[in-house]
Amino acid sequence: MPKMYSDEEKKQIIEKLKLEANVLMQEKGVKKTTVDELVKRAGIPKGTFYLFYPSKEMLLFDVSQDFHEQVDQYIANGFQKIIIDKNMTKNNLDFSDCVNEITDVILGAMEITYNSCLKVLLEPESMNLILSKIPDEVLEKHRKNDSDFGEGLFKELATKNGMSVETLVGSFMMIIFGGMYKREVGEQNWKESMRLLIKGIVIQLVSK
C-alpha cells in the first residue's frame, strides 16, 4: 500500500523534486535527466515520484513554468515601478526617457533565464523532448495564461513605433542565444555587453 503523505510532506517533496530537476537539467540536459537520479537526489522511493508526476517531462515542464512565471512577474513589476516612479497615467505611458530603466528590467529578466533551466530549453531539441510528452490540454492552459502586463506593453510599444512584434521577439531571442557564450565573451565583460545590445533595441522601442 502506498505511503500516505501529509499536505506539508507533499509540498516538501514537490519542492525538492523541482529543485533537483532544475539542477539536473542544467548539469545534464533534458535527455540525460532521469527519474532514477531525480528520486535519488530527492531522497524518495521511485514509486513516490509517480504519485506526483506522470512522467519526467511533466516535472521538467512544471519547473520551467515556475521560472517562466518568475521572469514574467519580474518584467511586470519592473514596468509597474517605472510607471509609478515617473508618475505616468494609464492614458499617458511615455517611456521615451526610461531607456536605462527598461534596459535594466530586461537585463534582469535575462539573468534569471541564464541562471535557471530555462537556458537549457532555449535549445529546440530540448524543448521538443519535453513538449512531445505534455498533454494538449496542459499546453493549451499554458498558452492561455501566457499573456501578461509586460508582454502586452512590449506589443503596444512595438506597434506604436511601427515595429513588427515578431521582429522584436526575434531580436531579443538573438541576444539571449548570444548571451549563452558568456565564457567566450568573458565573465567580466558579459553583463555590460548584454546591456549595450539590449539598450540599442530599447532605444528603438521607445523612441517617439
XYZ file of C-alpha atoms in Angstrom:
208
model
C 0.000 0.000 0.000
C 1.445 3.420 -0.991
C 2.631 5.613 1.838
C 0.284 8.432 2.819
C 1.799 11.908 2.914
C 0.560 14.976 4.732
C -0.032 18.175 2.746
C 3.196 19.600 4.153
C 5.157 16.489 3.174
C 3.683 16.614 -0.346
C 4.707 20.251 -0.651
C 8.240 19.472 0.500
C 8.588 16.533 -1.903
C 7.421 18.617 -4.878
C 9.772 21.463 -3.942
C 12.687 19.022 -3.635
C 11.890 17.371 -6.966
C 11.692 20.760 -8.671
C 14.950 21.884 -7.114
C 16.786 18.772 -8.265
C 15.160 18.876 -11.708
C 16.373 22.443 -12.212
C 19.919 21.452 -11.213
C 19.994 18.267 -13.292
C 18.644 19.956 -16.420
C 21.472 22.481 -16.237
C 24.081 19.827 -15.497
C 22.997 17.085 -17.913
C 20.274 18.427 -20.177
C 16.761 17.090 -20.671
C 17.621 13.779 -22.310
C 20.095 12.649 -19.642
C 17.978 13.751 -16.687
C 16.375 10.551 -15.389
C 13.681 9.672 -12.878
C 16.163 7.363 -11.144
C 18.577 10.189 -10.435
C 15.803 12.619 -9.546
C 14.392 10.360 -6.845
C 17.867 9.511 -5.585
C 18.688 13.184 -5.127
C 15.275 13.943 -3.661
C 15.583 11.019 -1.243
C 12.257 9.368 -2.122
C 11.253 5.932 -3.478
C 10.790 5.758 -7.241
C 7.141 4.825 -6.835
C 6.541 8.012 -4.886
C 7.618 10.077 -7.878
C 4.622 8.865 -9.869
C 2.243 9.947 -7.129
C 3.130 13.499 -8.079
C 4.113 13.428 -11.763
C 3.071 11.032 -14.542
C 6.426 11.496 -16.299
C 9.841 13.113 -16.084
C 8.812 15.536 -18.807
C 5.814 16.759 -16.830
C 8.078 17.624 -13.886
C 10.564 19.415 -16.141
C 7.728 21.341 -17.765
C 6.389 22.291 -14.326
C 9.819 23.559 -13.261
C 10.270 25.571 -16.436
C 6.869 27.188 -15.929
C 7.866 28.306 -12.435
C 10.860 30.171 -13.841
C 8.829 31.432 -16.817
C 6.336 32.963 -14.396
C 9.201 34.407 -12.371
C 10.553 36.144 -15.479
C 7.090 37.425 -16.430
C 6.489 38.761 -12.925
C 9.923 40.392 -12.827
C 9.196 42.269 -16.057
C 5.676 43.239 -14.988
C 6.904 44.512 -11.609
C 9.751 46.367 -13.283
C 7.436 48.233 -15.652
C 4.946 48.962 -12.889
C 7.754 50.505 -10.819
C 8.858 52.674 -13.749
C 5.276 53.847 -14.301
C 4.883 54.755 -10.620
C 8.317 56.393 -10.310
C 7.686 58.509 -13.420
C 4.129 59.419 -12.344
C 2.647 58.092 -15.569
C -1.052 57.519 -16.094
C -2.776 54.723 -17.982
C -3.550 57.115 -20.836
C -0.073 58.624 -20.937
C 2.563 55.889 -20.954
C 5.568 57.776 -22.276
C 8.714 55.670 -21.845
C 10.950 57.810 -24.063
C 13.149 58.913 -21.147
C 13.194 55.478 -19.458
C 15.737 53.724 -21.671
C 18.149 52.847 -18.872
C 15.387 51.701 -16.516
C 13.774 49.424 -19.139
C 17.188 48.088 -20.144
C 17.864 47.104 -16.529
C 14.493 45.326 -16.275
C 15.111 43.278 -19.409
C 18.693 42.510 -18.396
C 17.474 41.289 -15.013
C 14.910 39.030 -16.689
C 17.582 37.579 -18.938
C 19.836 36.883 -15.976
C 17.025 34.851 -14.378
C 16.831 32.888 -17.628
C 20.580 32.225 -17.787
C 20.718 31.120 -14.150
C 17.907 28.571 -14.460
C 16.839 25.574 -16.511
C 15.199 27.980 -18.978
C 18.535 28.377 -20.748
C 18.502 24.635 -21.496
C 15.027 24.890 -23.003
C 16.213 27.547 -25.443
C 17.587 24.613 -27.418
C 14.815 23.419 -29.777
C 15.707 19.739 -29.289
C 15.358 20.004 -25.511
C 12.091 21.898 -25.745
C 10.658 19.390 -28.225
C 11.643 16.460 -25.988
C 9.503 17.921 -23.216
C 6.579 19.225 -25.260
C 6.167 15.898 -27.068
C 5.148 14.303 -23.751
C 2.899 17.067 -22.410
C -0.909 16.609 -22.801
C -2.585 19.022 -25.210
C -4.907 20.386 -22.517
C -1.926 21.314 -20.325
C -0.247 23.141 -23.206
C -3.477 24.938 -24.077
C -3.881 26.119 -20.480
C -0.291 27.358 -20.545
C -0.874 29.309 -23.752
C -3.972 31.000 -22.321
C -2.051 32.078 -19.237
C 0.940 33.252 -21.245
C -0.284 36.820 -21.708
C 0.774 39.298 -19.049
C 1.204 43.009 -18.431
C 4.825 43.126 -19.585
C 4.205 41.188 -22.796
C 1.192 43.345 -23.645
C 3.176 46.516 -23.080
C 6.003 45.334 -25.332
C 3.471 44.655 -28.084
C 1.886 48.056 -27.613
C 5.226 49.855 -27.806
C 6.321 47.870 -30.848
C 3.077 48.584 -32.715
C 3.199 52.255 -31.760
C 6.657 52.588 -33.289
C 5.836 50.626 -36.438
C 7.950 47.670 -35.328
C 6.969 44.087 -36.047
C 6.303 42.198 -32.804
C 7.848 39.101 -34.370
C 10.994 41.075 -35.231
C 11.170 42.457 -31.694
C 10.856 38.974 -30.182
C 13.412 37.654 -32.677
C 15.866 40.385 -31.705
C 15.629 39.523 -28.027
C 15.935 35.819 -28.831
C 19.144 36.506 -30.759
C 20.532 38.373 -27.759
C 19.522 35.513 -25.442
C 21.234 32.925 -27.640
C 24.309 35.125 -27.968
C 24.405 35.592 -24.224
C 24.983 31.874 -23.766
C 28.572 32.440 -24.921
C 29.466 34.036 -21.603
C 32.792 32.240 -21.351
C 33.850 33.287 -24.847
C 32.832 36.922 -24.296
C 34.416 36.976 -20.848
C 32.666 36.868 -17.480
C 33.592 40.454 -16.591
C 32.563 41.863 -19.974
C 29.370 39.813 -20.451
C 26.893 41.903 -18.476
C 27.873 45.261 -19.977
C 27.946 43.754 -23.463
C 24.419 42.457 -22.932
C 23.320 45.826 -21.572
C 24.661 47.590 -24.681
C 22.797 45.278 -27.054
C 19.538 45.470 -25.089
C 19.768 49.247 -24.820
C 20.004 49.528 -28.618
C 16.683 47.696 -29.011
C 15.015 49.645 -26.193
C 16.003 52.977 -27.780
C 14.208 51.949 -30.962
C 11.287 50.560 -28.978
C 10.515 53.739 -27.008
C 11.599 56.419 -29.464
C 8.846 58.873 -30.431
